[in-house]
PDB file of C-alpha atoms in Angstrom:
ATOM      1  CA  MET X   5       0.285   0.172   0.302  1.00  0.00           C
ATOM      2  CA  PRO X   6       1.656   3.255  -1.141  1.00  0.00           C
ATOM      3  CA  ARG X   7       2.311   5.584   1.413  1.00  0.00           C
ATOM      4  CA  PRO X   8      -0.215   8.492   1.956  1.00  0.00           C
ATOM      5  CA  ARG X   9       1.898  11.636   0.949  1.00  0.00           C
ATOM      6  CA  ARG X  10       2.687   9.062  -2.397  1.00  0.00           C
ATOM      7  CA  ALA X  11      -0.662   8.504  -2.749  1.00  0.00           C
ATOM      8  CA  LEU X  12      -1.626  11.900  -2.753  1.00  0.00           C
ATOM      9  CA  THR X  13       0.695  12.814  -5.547  1.00  0.00           C
ATOM     10  CA  TRP X  14      -0.353   9.872  -7.696  1.00  0.00           C
ATOM     11  CA  LEU X  15      -3.802  10.592  -7.048  1.00  0.00           C
ATOM     12  CA  ALA X  16      -2.966  14.823  -8.148  1.00  0.00           C
ATOM     13  CA  GLY X  17      -1.521  13.593 -11.434  1.00  0.00           C
ATOM     14  CA  LEU X  18      -4.209  11.367 -12.237  1.00  0.00           C
ATOM     15  CA  THR X  19      -6.285  14.064 -11.960  1.00  0.00           C
ATOM     16  CA  ALA X  20      -4.600  16.433 -14.193  1.00  0.00           C
ATOM     17  CA  ALA X  21      -3.953  14.094 -17.004  1.00  0.00           C
ATOM     18  CA  LEU X  22      -7.973  13.022 -17.284  1.00  0.00           C
ATOM     19  CA  VAL X  23      -8.907  17.242 -17.175  1.00  0.00           C
ATOM     20  CA  ALA X  24      -5.416  16.815 -20.106  1.00  0.00           C
ATOM     21  CA  ALA X  25      -7.617  14.369 -21.740  1.00  0.00           C
ATOM     22  CA  ALA X  26     -11.082  15.750 -21.911  1.00  0.00           C
ATOM     23  CA  THR X  27      -9.513  19.903 -22.421  1.00  0.00           C
ATOM     24  CA  PRO X  28      -9.123  21.049 -26.197  1.00  0.00           C
ATOM     25  CA  ALA X  29      -5.089  20.781 -26.642  1.00  0.00           C
ATOM     26  CA  ASP X  30      -5.663  24.962 -27.621  1.00  0.00           C
ATOM     27  CA  ALA X  31      -8.256  25.256 -24.711  1.00  0.00           C
ATOM     28  CA  PRO X  32      -6.890  27.483 -22.193  1.00  0.00           C
ATOM     29  CA  ARG X  33      -6.686  25.840 -18.957  1.00  0.00           C
ATOM     30  CA  LEU X  34      -9.272  27.809 -16.742  1.00  0.00           C
ATOM     31  CA  ALA X  35     -10.686  27.328 -13.337  1.00  0.00           C
ATOM     32  CA  THR X  36     -13.295  29.556 -11.271  1.00  0.00           C
ATOM     33  CA  LEU X  37     -14.873  29.962  -8.161  1.00  0.00           C
ATOM     34  CA  ASP X  38     -17.850  31.663  -9.044  1.00  0.00           C
ATOM     35  CA  TRP X  39     -20.421  30.221 -10.963  1.00  0.00           C
ATOM     36  CA  THR X  40     -21.752  33.480 -12.590  1.00  0.00           C
ATOM     37  CA  LEU X  41     -18.106  33.582 -15.042  1.00  0.00           C
ATOM     38  CA  ALA X  42     -18.565  29.476 -15.399  1.00  0.00           C
ATOM     39  CA  GLU X  43     -22.078  29.700 -16.990  1.00  0.00           C
ATOM     40  CA  THR X  44     -20.772  32.649 -19.230  1.00  0.00           C
ATOM     41  CA  LEU X  45     -17.834  30.462 -20.314  1.00  0.00           C
ATOM     42  CA  VAL X  46     -19.657  27.577 -21.193  1.00  0.00           C
ATOM     43  CA  ALA X  47     -22.379  29.656 -23.638  1.00  0.00           C
ATOM     44  CA  LEU X  48     -19.014  30.950 -24.855  1.00  0.00           C
ATOM     45  CA  GLY X  49     -17.493  27.648 -25.526  1.00  0.00           C
ATOM     46  CA  GLU X  50     -14.385  27.372 -23.329  1.00  0.00           C
ATOM     47  CA  PRO X  51     -16.292  25.858 -20.497  1.00  0.00           C
ATOM     48  CA  PRO X  52     -13.658  26.014 -17.480  1.00  0.00           C
ATOM     49  CA  ALA X  53     -11.760  22.611 -16.374  1.00  0.00           C
ATOM     50  CA  ALA X  54     -12.972  22.868 -12.923  1.00  0.00           C
ATOM     51  CA  VAL X  55     -15.313  25.127 -10.737  1.00  0.00           C
ATOM     52  CA  ALA X  56     -16.675  25.256  -7.250  1.00  0.00           C
ATOM     53  CA  GLN X  57     -19.324  22.788  -6.073  1.00  0.00           C
ATOM     54  CA  VAL X  58     -20.295  21.267  -9.309  1.00  0.00           C
ATOM     55  CA  GLU X  59     -23.519  19.712  -8.258  1.00  0.00           C
ATOM     56  CA  ALA X  60     -25.160  22.772  -6.485  1.00  0.00           C
ATOM     57  CA  TYR X  61     -23.983  24.938  -9.534  1.00  0.00           C
ATOM     58  CA  HIS X  62     -26.842  22.275 -11.090  1.00  0.00           C
ATOM     59  CA  ALA X  63     -29.414  22.803  -8.058  1.00  0.00           C
ATOM     60  CA  TRP X  64     -29.017  27.085  -8.590  1.00  0.00           C
ATOM     61  CA  VAL X  65     -27.803  28.041 -11.583  1.00  0.00           C
ATOM     62  CA  GLY X  66     -29.306  25.075 -13.776  1.00  0.00           C
ATOM     63  CA  GLU X  67     -28.311  25.732 -17.604  1.00  0.00           C
ATOM     64  CA  PRO X  68     -26.248  25.690 -18.920  1.00  0.00           C
ATOM     65  CA  ALA X  69     -24.899  22.586 -17.761  1.00  0.00           C
ATOM     66  CA  LEU X  70     -21.396  21.954 -16.749  1.00  0.00           C
ATOM     67  CA  PRO X  71     -19.493  19.667 -18.980  1.00  0.00           C
ATOM     68  CA  ALA X  72     -19.527  15.647 -17.653  1.00  0.00           C
ATOM     69  CA  SER X  73     -15.769  16.486 -17.104  1.00  0.00           C
ATOM     70  CA  THR X  74     -15.740  19.332 -15.171  1.00  0.00           C
ATOM     71  CA  ILE X  75     -13.534  19.025 -11.581  1.00  0.00           C
ATOM     72  CA  ASP X  76     -15.232  19.593  -8.468  1.00  0.00           C
ATOM     73  CA  LEU X  77     -13.156  22.227  -6.143  1.00  0.00           C
ATOM     74  CA  GLY X  78     -15.175  21.768  -3.131  1.00  0.00           C
ATOM     75  CA  LEU X  79     -16.567  24.746  -1.426  1.00  0.00           C
ATOM     76  CA  ARG X  80     -16.621  27.987  -3.475  1.00  0.00           C
ATOM     77  CA  SER X  81     -15.434  29.560  -0.387  1.00  0.00           C
ATOM     78  CA  GLN X  82     -13.028  27.267   0.553  1.00  0.00           C
ATOM     79  CA  PRO X  83     -11.686  25.328  -1.872  1.00  0.00           C
ATOM     80  CA  ASN X  84      -9.733  22.642  -2.573  1.00  0.00           C
ATOM     81  CA  LEU X  85      -6.152  24.310  -3.055  1.00  0.00           C
ATOM     82  CA  GLU X  86      -4.066  21.215  -3.408  1.00  0.00           C
ATOM     83  CA  ARG X  87      -6.581  19.376  -6.348  1.00  0.00           C
ATOM     84  CA  LEU X  88      -7.123  23.100  -7.681  1.00  0.00           C
ATOM     85  CA  ALA X  89      -2.566  23.127  -7.941  1.00  0.00           C
ATOM     86  CA  SER X  90      -2.782  19.684  -9.196  1.00  0.00           C
ATOM     87  CA  LEU X  91      -5.172  20.885 -12.268  1.00  0.00           C
ATOM     88  CA  ALA X  92      -2.347  23.279 -13.149  1.00  0.00           C
ATOM     89  CA  PRO X  93      -4.613  25.890 -14.430  1.00  0.00           C
ATOM     90  CA  GLU X  94      -3.231  28.960 -16.497  1.00  0.00           C
ATOM     91  CA  ARG X  95      -5.710  31.449 -14.705  1.00  0.00           C
ATOM     92  CA  ILE X  96      -7.853  31.288 -11.678  1.00  0.00           C
ATOM     93  CA  LEU X  97     -11.079  33.711 -12.392  1.00  0.00           C
ATOM     94  CA  ILE X  98     -13.023  35.015  -9.649  1.00  0.00           C
ATOM     95  CA  SER X  99     -15.478  37.415  -8.541  1.00  0.00           C
ATOM     96  CA  PRO X 100     -15.117  40.586  -5.763  1.00  0.00           C
ATOM     97  CA  MET X 101     -16.534  37.973  -2.989  1.00  0.00           C
ATOM     98  CA  PHE X 102     -13.740  35.686  -3.051  1.00  0.00           C
ATOM     99  CA  ALA X 103     -11.155  38.769  -3.459  1.00  0.00           C
ATOM    100  CA  ASN X 104      -9.783  37.516   0.645  1.00  0.00           C
ATOM    101  CA  LEU X 105      -8.538  33.759  -1.479  1.00  0.00           C
ATOM    102  CA  THR X 106      -6.239  35.806  -3.392  1.00  0.00           C
ATOM    103  CA  PRO X 107      -3.339  35.769  -2.086  1.00  0.00           C
ATOM    104  CA  ARG X 108      -3.716  31.522  -1.776  1.00  0.00           C
ATOM    105  CA  LEU X 109      -4.691  31.659  -5.059  1.00  0.00           C
ATOM    106  CA  GLU X 110      -1.773  33.242  -6.827  1.00  0.00           C
ATOM    107  CA  HIS X 111       0.664  30.838  -5.184  1.00  0.00           C
ATOM    108  CA  ILE X 112      -1.401  28.232  -7.855  1.00  0.00           C
ATOM    109  CA  ALA X 113      -1.952  30.885 -11.103  1.00  0.00           C
ATOM    110  CA  PRO X 114      -2.764  34.384 -12.203  1.00  0.00           C
ATOM    111  CA  VAL X 115      -5.845  35.420 -11.085  1.00  0.00           C
ATOM    112  CA  GLU X 116      -8.558  37.736 -12.272  1.00  0.00           C
ATOM    113  CA  THR X 117     -11.345  39.163 -10.367  1.00  0.00           C
ATOM    114  CA  LEU X 118     -14.168  40.141 -12.741  1.00  0.00           C
ATOM    115  CA  PRO X 119     -17.048  42.441 -11.145  1.00  0.00           C
ATOM    116  CA  LEU X 120     -20.514  42.572 -11.561  1.00  0.00           C
ATOM    117  CA  TYR X 121     -23.330  44.142 -10.181  1.00  0.00           C
ATOM    118  CA  ARG X 122     -21.091  47.130  -8.500  1.00  0.00           C
ATOM    119  CA  PRO X 123     -23.860  49.614  -6.863  1.00  0.00           C
ATOM    120  CA  GLU X 124     -25.035  53.162  -9.017  1.00  0.00           C
ATOM    121  CA  ARG X 125     -23.897  50.770 -12.222  1.00  0.00           C
ATOM    122  CA  ASP X 126     -26.420  49.799 -14.791  1.00  0.00           C
ATOM    123  CA  THR X 127     -26.709  45.613 -14.333  1.00  0.00           C
ATOM    124  CA  TRP X 128     -27.346  45.336 -18.259  1.00  0.00           C
ATOM    125  CA  ARG X 129     -24.273  47.117 -19.010  1.00  0.00           C
ATOM    126  CA  GLU X 130     -21.852  45.582 -16.616  1.00  0.00           C
ATOM    127  CA  MET X 131     -23.241  41.749 -18.080  1.00  0.00           C
ATOM    128  CA  ARG X 132     -22.408  43.439 -21.464  1.00  0.00           C
ATOM    129  CA  GLU X 133     -19.107  44.330 -19.951  1.00  0.00           C
ATOM    130  CA  LEU X 134     -18.705  41.120 -18.572  1.00  0.00           C
ATOM    131  CA  THR X 135     -19.299  39.130 -21.372  1.00  0.00           C
ATOM    132  CA  ARG X 136     -16.722  41.063 -23.317  1.00  0.00           C
ATOM    133  CA  SER X 137     -13.986  40.812 -20.932  1.00  0.00           C
ATOM    134  CA  ILE X 138     -14.456  36.960 -20.638  1.00  0.00           C
ATOM    135  CA  GLY X 139     -14.480  36.498 -24.192  1.00  0.00           C
ATOM    136  CA  GLU X 140     -11.286  39.013 -24.396  1.00  0.00           C
ATOM    137  CA  MET X 141      -9.950  36.707 -21.770  1.00  0.00           C
ATOM    138  CA  VAL X 142     -10.521  33.639 -24.159  1.00  0.00           C
ATOM    139  CA  GLU X 143      -9.519  35.188 -27.232  1.00  0.00           C
ATOM    140  CA  ARG X 144     -13.384  34.858 -28.815  1.00  0.00           C
ATOM    141  CA  PRO X 145     -14.374  38.121 -28.732  1.00  0.00           C
ATOM    142  CA  GLU X 146     -16.848  37.728 -31.606  1.00  0.00           C
ATOM    143  CA  ALA X 147     -18.114  34.833 -29.347  1.00  0.00           C
ATOM    144  CA  ALA X 148     -19.027  37.479 -26.881  1.00  0.00           C
ATOM    145  CA  SER X 149     -20.571  39.856 -29.350  1.00  0.00           C
ATOM    146  CA  GLY X 150     -22.938  36.531 -30.631  1.00  0.00           C
ATOM    147  CA  LEU X 151     -23.468  36.423 -27.089  1.00  0.00           C
ATOM    148  CA  ILE X 152     -24.667  39.839 -26.335  1.00  0.00           C
ATOM    149  CA  GLU X 153     -26.517  40.001 -29.348  1.00  0.00           C
ATOM    150  CA  GLN X 154     -28.128  37.089 -29.268  1.00  0.00           C
ATOM    151  CA  THR X 155     -29.436  37.719 -25.933  1.00  0.00           C
ATOM    152  CA  GLU X 156     -30.712  41.009 -26.388  1.00  0.00           C
ATOM    153  CA  ALA X 157     -32.466  39.888 -29.736  1.00  0.00           C
ATOM    154  CA  ARG X 158     -34.212  36.877 -27.916  1.00  0.00           C
ATOM    155  CA  LEU X 159     -35.314  39.826 -25.022  1.00  0.00           C
ATOM    156  CA  ASP X 160     -36.667  41.733 -27.581  1.00  0.00           C
ATOM    157  CA  ALA X 161     -38.315  38.947 -29.028  1.00  0.00           C
ATOM    158  CA  LEU X 162     -39.878  37.735 -26.063  1.00  0.00           C
ATOM    159  CA  ARG X 163     -41.169  41.456 -25.144  1.00  0.00           C
ATOM    160  CA  GLN X 164     -42.913  41.327 -28.312  1.00  0.00           C
ATOM    161  CA  ARG X 165     -45.240  38.600 -26.955  1.00  0.00           C
ATOM    162  CA  LEU X 166     -46.161  39.753 -24.028  1.00  0.00           C
ATOM    163  CA  ASP X 167     -49.626  41.691 -23.229  1.00  0.00           C
ATOM    164  CA  ASP X 168     -49.197  45.269 -22.499  1.00  0.00           C
ATOM    165  CA  ALA X 169     -51.429  44.446 -19.734  1.00  0.00           C
ATOM    166  CA  THR X 170     -49.132  42.438 -17.554  1.00  0.00           C
ATOM    167  CA  ALA X 171     -49.247  43.123 -14.061  1.00  0.00           C
ATOM    168  CA  PRO X 172     -46.333  43.690 -12.205  1.00  0.00           C
ATOM    169  CA  LEU X 173     -44.689  41.282 -10.606  1.00  0.00           C
ATOM    170  CA  LEU X 174     -43.178  40.277  -7.240  1.00  0.00           C
ATOM    171  CA  ILE X 175     -40.481  38.331  -7.650  1.00  0.00           C
ATOM    172  CA  MET X 176     -39.118  36.221  -4.509  1.00  0.00           C
ATOM    173  CA  GLN X 177     -37.169  33.286  -3.316  1.00  0.00           C
ATOM    174  CA  PHE X 178     -38.168  31.769  -0.112  1.00  0.00           C
ATOM    175  CA  MET X 179     -35.085  31.545   3.248  1.00  0.00           C
ATOM    176  CA  ASN X 180     -37.601  29.670   5.051  1.00  0.00           C
ATOM    177  CA  SER X 181     -41.371  29.705   5.861  1.00  0.00           C
ATOM    178  CA  ARG X 182     -41.188  32.752   6.632  1.00  0.00           C
ATOM    179  CA  HIS X 183     -38.786  35.305   5.184  1.00  0.00           C
ATOM    180  CA  VAL X 184     -38.310  35.533   1.068  1.00  0.00           C
ATOM    181  CA  ARG X 185     -35.642  36.951  -0.447  1.00  0.00           C
ATOM    182  CA  VAL X 186     -37.634  40.030  -2.543  1.00  0.00           C
ATOM    183  CA  PHE X 187     -35.830  41.229  -5.953  1.00  0.00           C
ATOM    184  CA  GLY X 188     -35.861  44.879  -6.895  1.00  0.00           C
ATOM    185  CA  ASP X 189     -33.323  47.509  -7.975  1.00  0.00           C
ATOM    186  CA  ASN X 190     -29.581  46.217  -9.218  1.00  0.00           C
ATOM    187  CA  GLY X 191     -30.305  42.951  -9.667  1.00  0.00           C
ATOM    188  CA  LEU X 192     -30.693  39.984 -12.554  1.00  0.00           C
ATOM    189  CA  TYR X 193     -34.498  39.798 -12.666  1.00  0.00           C
ATOM    190  CA  GLN X 194     -34.873  43.784 -12.785  1.00  0.00           C
ATOM    191  CA  ALA X 195     -32.774  44.229 -15.741  1.00  0.00           C
ATOM    192  CA  VAL X 196     -34.867  42.026 -17.257  1.00  0.00           C
ATOM    193  CA  LEU X 197     -37.639  42.973 -16.409  1.00  0.00           C
ATOM    194  CA  ASP X 198     -36.292  46.506 -17.976  1.00  0.00           C
ATOM    195  CA  ARG X 199     -36.213  44.890 -21.330  1.00  0.00           C
ATOM    196  CA  LEU X 200     -39.566  43.273 -21.256  1.00  0.00           C
ATOM    197  CA  GLY X 201     -41.200  46.274 -19.739  1.00  0.00           C
ATOM    198  CA  ILE X 202     -43.017  44.947 -17.013  1.00  0.00           C
ATOM    199  CA  ASP X 203     -43.420  46.691 -13.758  1.00  0.00           C
ATOM    200  CA  ASN X 204     -41.449  45.488 -10.299  1.00  0.00           C
ATOM    201  CA  ALA X 205     -44.311  45.713  -7.663  1.00  0.00           C
ATOM    202  CA  TRP X 206     -41.310  45.971  -4.766  1.00  0.00           C
ATOM    203  CA  THR X 207     -39.742  49.257  -4.708  1.00  0.00           C
ATOM    204  CA  GLY X 208     -38.538  49.214  -1.174  1.00  0.00           C
ATOM    205  CA  PRO X 209     -34.662  49.326  -0.591  1.00  0.00           C
ATOM    206  CA  THR X 210     -32.319  46.512  -2.213  1.00  0.00           C
ATOM    207  CA  ASN X 211     -28.509  45.377  -1.200  1.00  0.00           C
ATOM    208  CA  ALA X 212     -26.024  45.052  -3.880  1.00  0.00           C
ATOM    209  CA  TRP X 213     -26.939  42.190  -5.082  1.00  0.00           C
ATOM    210  CA  GLY X 214     -30.405  43.414  -6.027  1.00  0.00           C
ATOM    211  CA  PHE X 215     -32.784  42.050  -3.103  1.00  0.00           C
ATOM    212  CA  SER X 216     -34.069  42.932   0.039  1.00  0.00           C
ATOM    213  CA  LEU X 217     -34.289  40.003   2.880  1.00  0.00           C
ATOM    214  CA  VAL X 218     -37.666  40.621   4.311  1.00  0.00           C
ATOM    215  CA  GLY X 219     -40.481  38.722   5.741  1.00  0.00           C
ATOM    216  CA  LEU X 220     -43.801  37.539   4.075  1.00  0.00           C
ATOM    217  CA  GLU X 221     -46.044  40.252   6.047  1.00  0.00           C
ATOM    218  CA  ALA X 222     -43.573  42.883   4.268  1.00  0.00           C
ATOM    219  CA  LEU X 223     -45.495  42.093   1.249  1.00  0.00           C
ATOM    220  CA  ALA X 224     -48.852  41.966   2.360  1.00  0.00           C
ATOM    221  CA  GLY X 225     -51.141  44.983   0.395  1.00  0.00           C
ATOM    222  CA  LEU X 226     -48.543  45.035  -2.341  1.00  0.00           C
ATOM    223  CA  ASP X 227     -50.772  45.270  -5.631  1.00  0.00           C
ATOM    224  CA  ALA X 228     -48.773  42.585  -7.805  1.00  0.00           C
ATOM    225  CA  ARG X 229     -48.743  38.704  -9.131  1.00  0.00           C
ATOM    226  CA  LEU X 230     -46.540  36.598  -6.868  1.00  0.00           C
ATOM    227  CA  VAL X 231     -43.351  35.329  -8.484  1.00  0.00           C
ATOM    228  CA  VAL X 232     -41.179  32.257  -7.021  1.00  0.00           C
ATOM    229  CA  VAL X 233     -38.199  30.606  -7.916  1.00  0.00           C
ATOM    230  CA  GLU X 234     -37.058  27.811  -6.660  1.00  0.00           C
ATOM    231  CA  PRO X 235     -35.292  25.506  -5.078  1.00  0.00           C
ATOM    232  CA  TYR X 236     -37.778  26.082  -2.181  1.00  0.00           C
ATOM    233  CA  PRO X 237     -35.523  24.997   1.157  1.00  0.00           C
ATOM    234  CA  ALA X 238     -36.392  21.486   2.659  1.00  0.00           C
ATOM    235  CA  GLY X 239     -39.633  21.151   3.946  1.00  0.00           C
ATOM    236  CA  VAL X 240     -40.905  24.991   3.210  1.00  0.00           C
ATOM    237  CA  ARG X 241     -43.084  24.175  -0.159  1.00  0.00           C
ATOM    238  CA  GLU X 242     -45.417  21.587   2.564  1.00  0.00           C
ATOM    239  CA  ARG X 243     -45.564  24.036   5.245  1.00  0.00           C
ATOM    240  CA  LEU X 244     -46.759  27.236   2.372  1.00  0.00           C
ATOM    241  CA  ASP X 245     -49.536  24.582   2.089  1.00  0.00           C
ATOM    242  CA  ASP X 246     -50.991  25.139   5.497  1.00  0.00           C
ATOM    243  CA  GLY X 247     -51.879  28.350   4.344  1.00  0.00           C
ATOM    244  CA  GLY X 248     -51.450  31.005   7.025  1.00  0.00           C
ATOM    245  CA  LEU X 249     -50.064  34.649   6.132  1.00  0.00           C
ATOM    246  CA  TRP X 250     -48.468  32.975   2.818  1.00  0.00           C
ATOM    247  CA  GLY X 251     -52.458  31.793   1.819  1.00  0.00           C
ATOM    248  CA  HIS X 252     -53.646  35.250   2.214  1.00  0.00           C
ATOM    249  CA  LEU X 253     -51.339  36.840  -0.595  1.00  0.00           C
ATOM    250  CA  VAL X 254     -51.759  34.198  -2.848  1.00  0.00           C
ATOM    251  CA  GLU X 255     -55.483  35.182  -2.504  1.00  0.00           C
ATOM    252  CA  ALA X 256     -54.437  38.611  -3.429  1.00  0.00           C
ATOM    253  CA  SER X 257     -52.365  37.540  -5.981  1.00  0.00           C
ATOM    254  CA  ARG X 258     -53.269  38.951  -9.615  1.00  0.00           C
ATOM    255  CA  GLY X 259     -53.706  36.224 -11.260  1.00  0.00           C
ATOM    256  CA  THR X 260     -51.860  32.789 -10.330  1.00  0.00           C
ATOM    257  CA  PRO X 261     -48.868  32.204  -8.528  1.00  0.00           C
ATOM    258  CA  ILE X 262     -46.016  31.838 -10.905  1.00  0.00           C
ATOM    259  CA  VAL X 263     -43.368  29.047 -10.268  1.00  0.00           C
ATOM    260  CA  LEU X 264     -40.278  29.144 -11.622  1.00  0.00           C
ATOM    261  CA  PRO X 265     -37.368  26.909 -12.259  1.00  0.00           C
ATOM    262  CA  PRO X 266     -33.619  27.592 -10.366  1.00  0.00           C
ATOM    263  CA  ILE X 267     -32.431  30.264 -12.358  1.00  0.00           C
ATOM    264  CA  TRP X 268     -29.653  31.522 -10.826  1.00  0.00           C
ATOM    265  CA  SER X 269     -30.217  35.626  -9.825  1.00  0.00           C
ATOM    266  CA  PHE X 270     -27.191  36.317  -9.277  1.00  0.00           C
ATOM    267  CA  GLY X 271     -26.073  35.091 -13.104  1.00  0.00           C
ATOM    268  CA  ALA X 272     -24.983  37.304 -16.132  1.00  0.00           C
ATOM    269  CA  LEU X 273     -26.493  37.139 -19.624  1.00  0.00           C
ATOM    270  CA  PRO X 274     -26.886  32.978 -19.804  1.00  0.00           C
ATOM    271  CA  SER X 275     -29.143  33.613 -16.679  1.00  0.00           C
ATOM    272  CA  ALA X 276     -31.245  36.859 -17.756  1.00  0.00           C
ATOM    273  CA  GLU X 277     -31.846  35.026 -21.117  1.00  0.00           C
ATOM    274  CA  ARG X 278     -33.710  31.387 -19.645  1.00  0.00           C
ATOM    275  CA  PHE X 279     -35.203  33.728 -16.750  1.00  0.00           C
ATOM    276  CA  ALA X 280     -36.671  35.702 -19.449  1.00  0.00           C
ATOM    277  CA  GLU X 281     -37.674  32.708 -21.220  1.00  0.00           C
ATOM    278  CA  GLN X 282     -39.038  30.948 -17.854  1.00  0.00           C
ATOM    279  CA  LEU X 283     -40.934  33.889 -17.096  1.00  0.00           C
ATOM    280  CA  VAL X 284     -42.607  34.927 -20.442  1.00  0.00           C
ATOM    281  CA  ASN X 285     -43.646  31.108 -20.951  1.00  0.00           C
ATOM    282  CA  ALA X 286     -45.253  31.204 -17.394  1.00  0.00           C
ATOM    283  CA  LEU X 287     -47.107  34.454 -18.270  1.00  0.00           C
ATOM    284  CA  GLU X 288     -48.440  33.372 -21.903  1.00  0.00           C
ATOM    285  CA  PRO X 289     -50.833  31.244 -20.561  1.00  0.00           C
ATOM    286  CA  ASP X 290     -53.101  34.312 -19.074  1.00  0.00           C
ATOM    287  CA  ASP X 291     -52.021  36.765 -21.244  1.00  0.00           C
ATOM    288  CA  ALA X 292     -54.346  34.664 -23.707  1.00  0.00           C
ATOM    289  CA  ALA X 293     -56.981  33.851 -22.133  1.00  0.00           C
TER     290      ALA X 293
END
């Protein structure tokens, strides 16, 4: 039986070999802790070799899916540095959220920090800028331009399918059975609503990520149609069925509440287009009635 250190070295070498075999020879070997950067790389046809919390990415982001060959780096906030080093990435991409990890990551490879959702900046413009920055980094500027043009054309087409009388929406995600994230200014959902010409019923304050954490009672009296973005925390959906305050909000909703599959609320253009698609598809039956 090999000694632990030898076994670790052998495993690291095997991991690196598997990644090398699965990655095209001319593709840059990138790693990222950030799901927004990961989804954009996939959409540009240059998926990262390694991503933090791959299973959670598929639960929260959904699409675009990561290739089966993607190596899981462990927790986003505490990545497996030995595994990351064994991959010998050419560059590690992070968002400012993970800036505290930069000193440790720089021992492995150059680190590139790509911001999004900065206060006082137009969210849609920032998503365009981020897409172009990543496109330049992977030497695919044409793909970046194409992704921007395709996304904006698709949202323009989706807007044409909506009725002018579409009710204001109240978009939320459950944290527990009594508290939700409610989304507004400076977030991806708001940026999409603006391009679709839909009013957001939530005009209250939001944080740098475009949401506010509130109790359900804060939503009472708002004239809107409810939109819930999955996933639900464990056991929450069952407790909501018992009625209570949520039941009163449902009764007051302008139309049957909409439940959407997981869509990364902190994402970039791929998540924006997916949110628009899912939302318009859900709105159409009532609008056409």
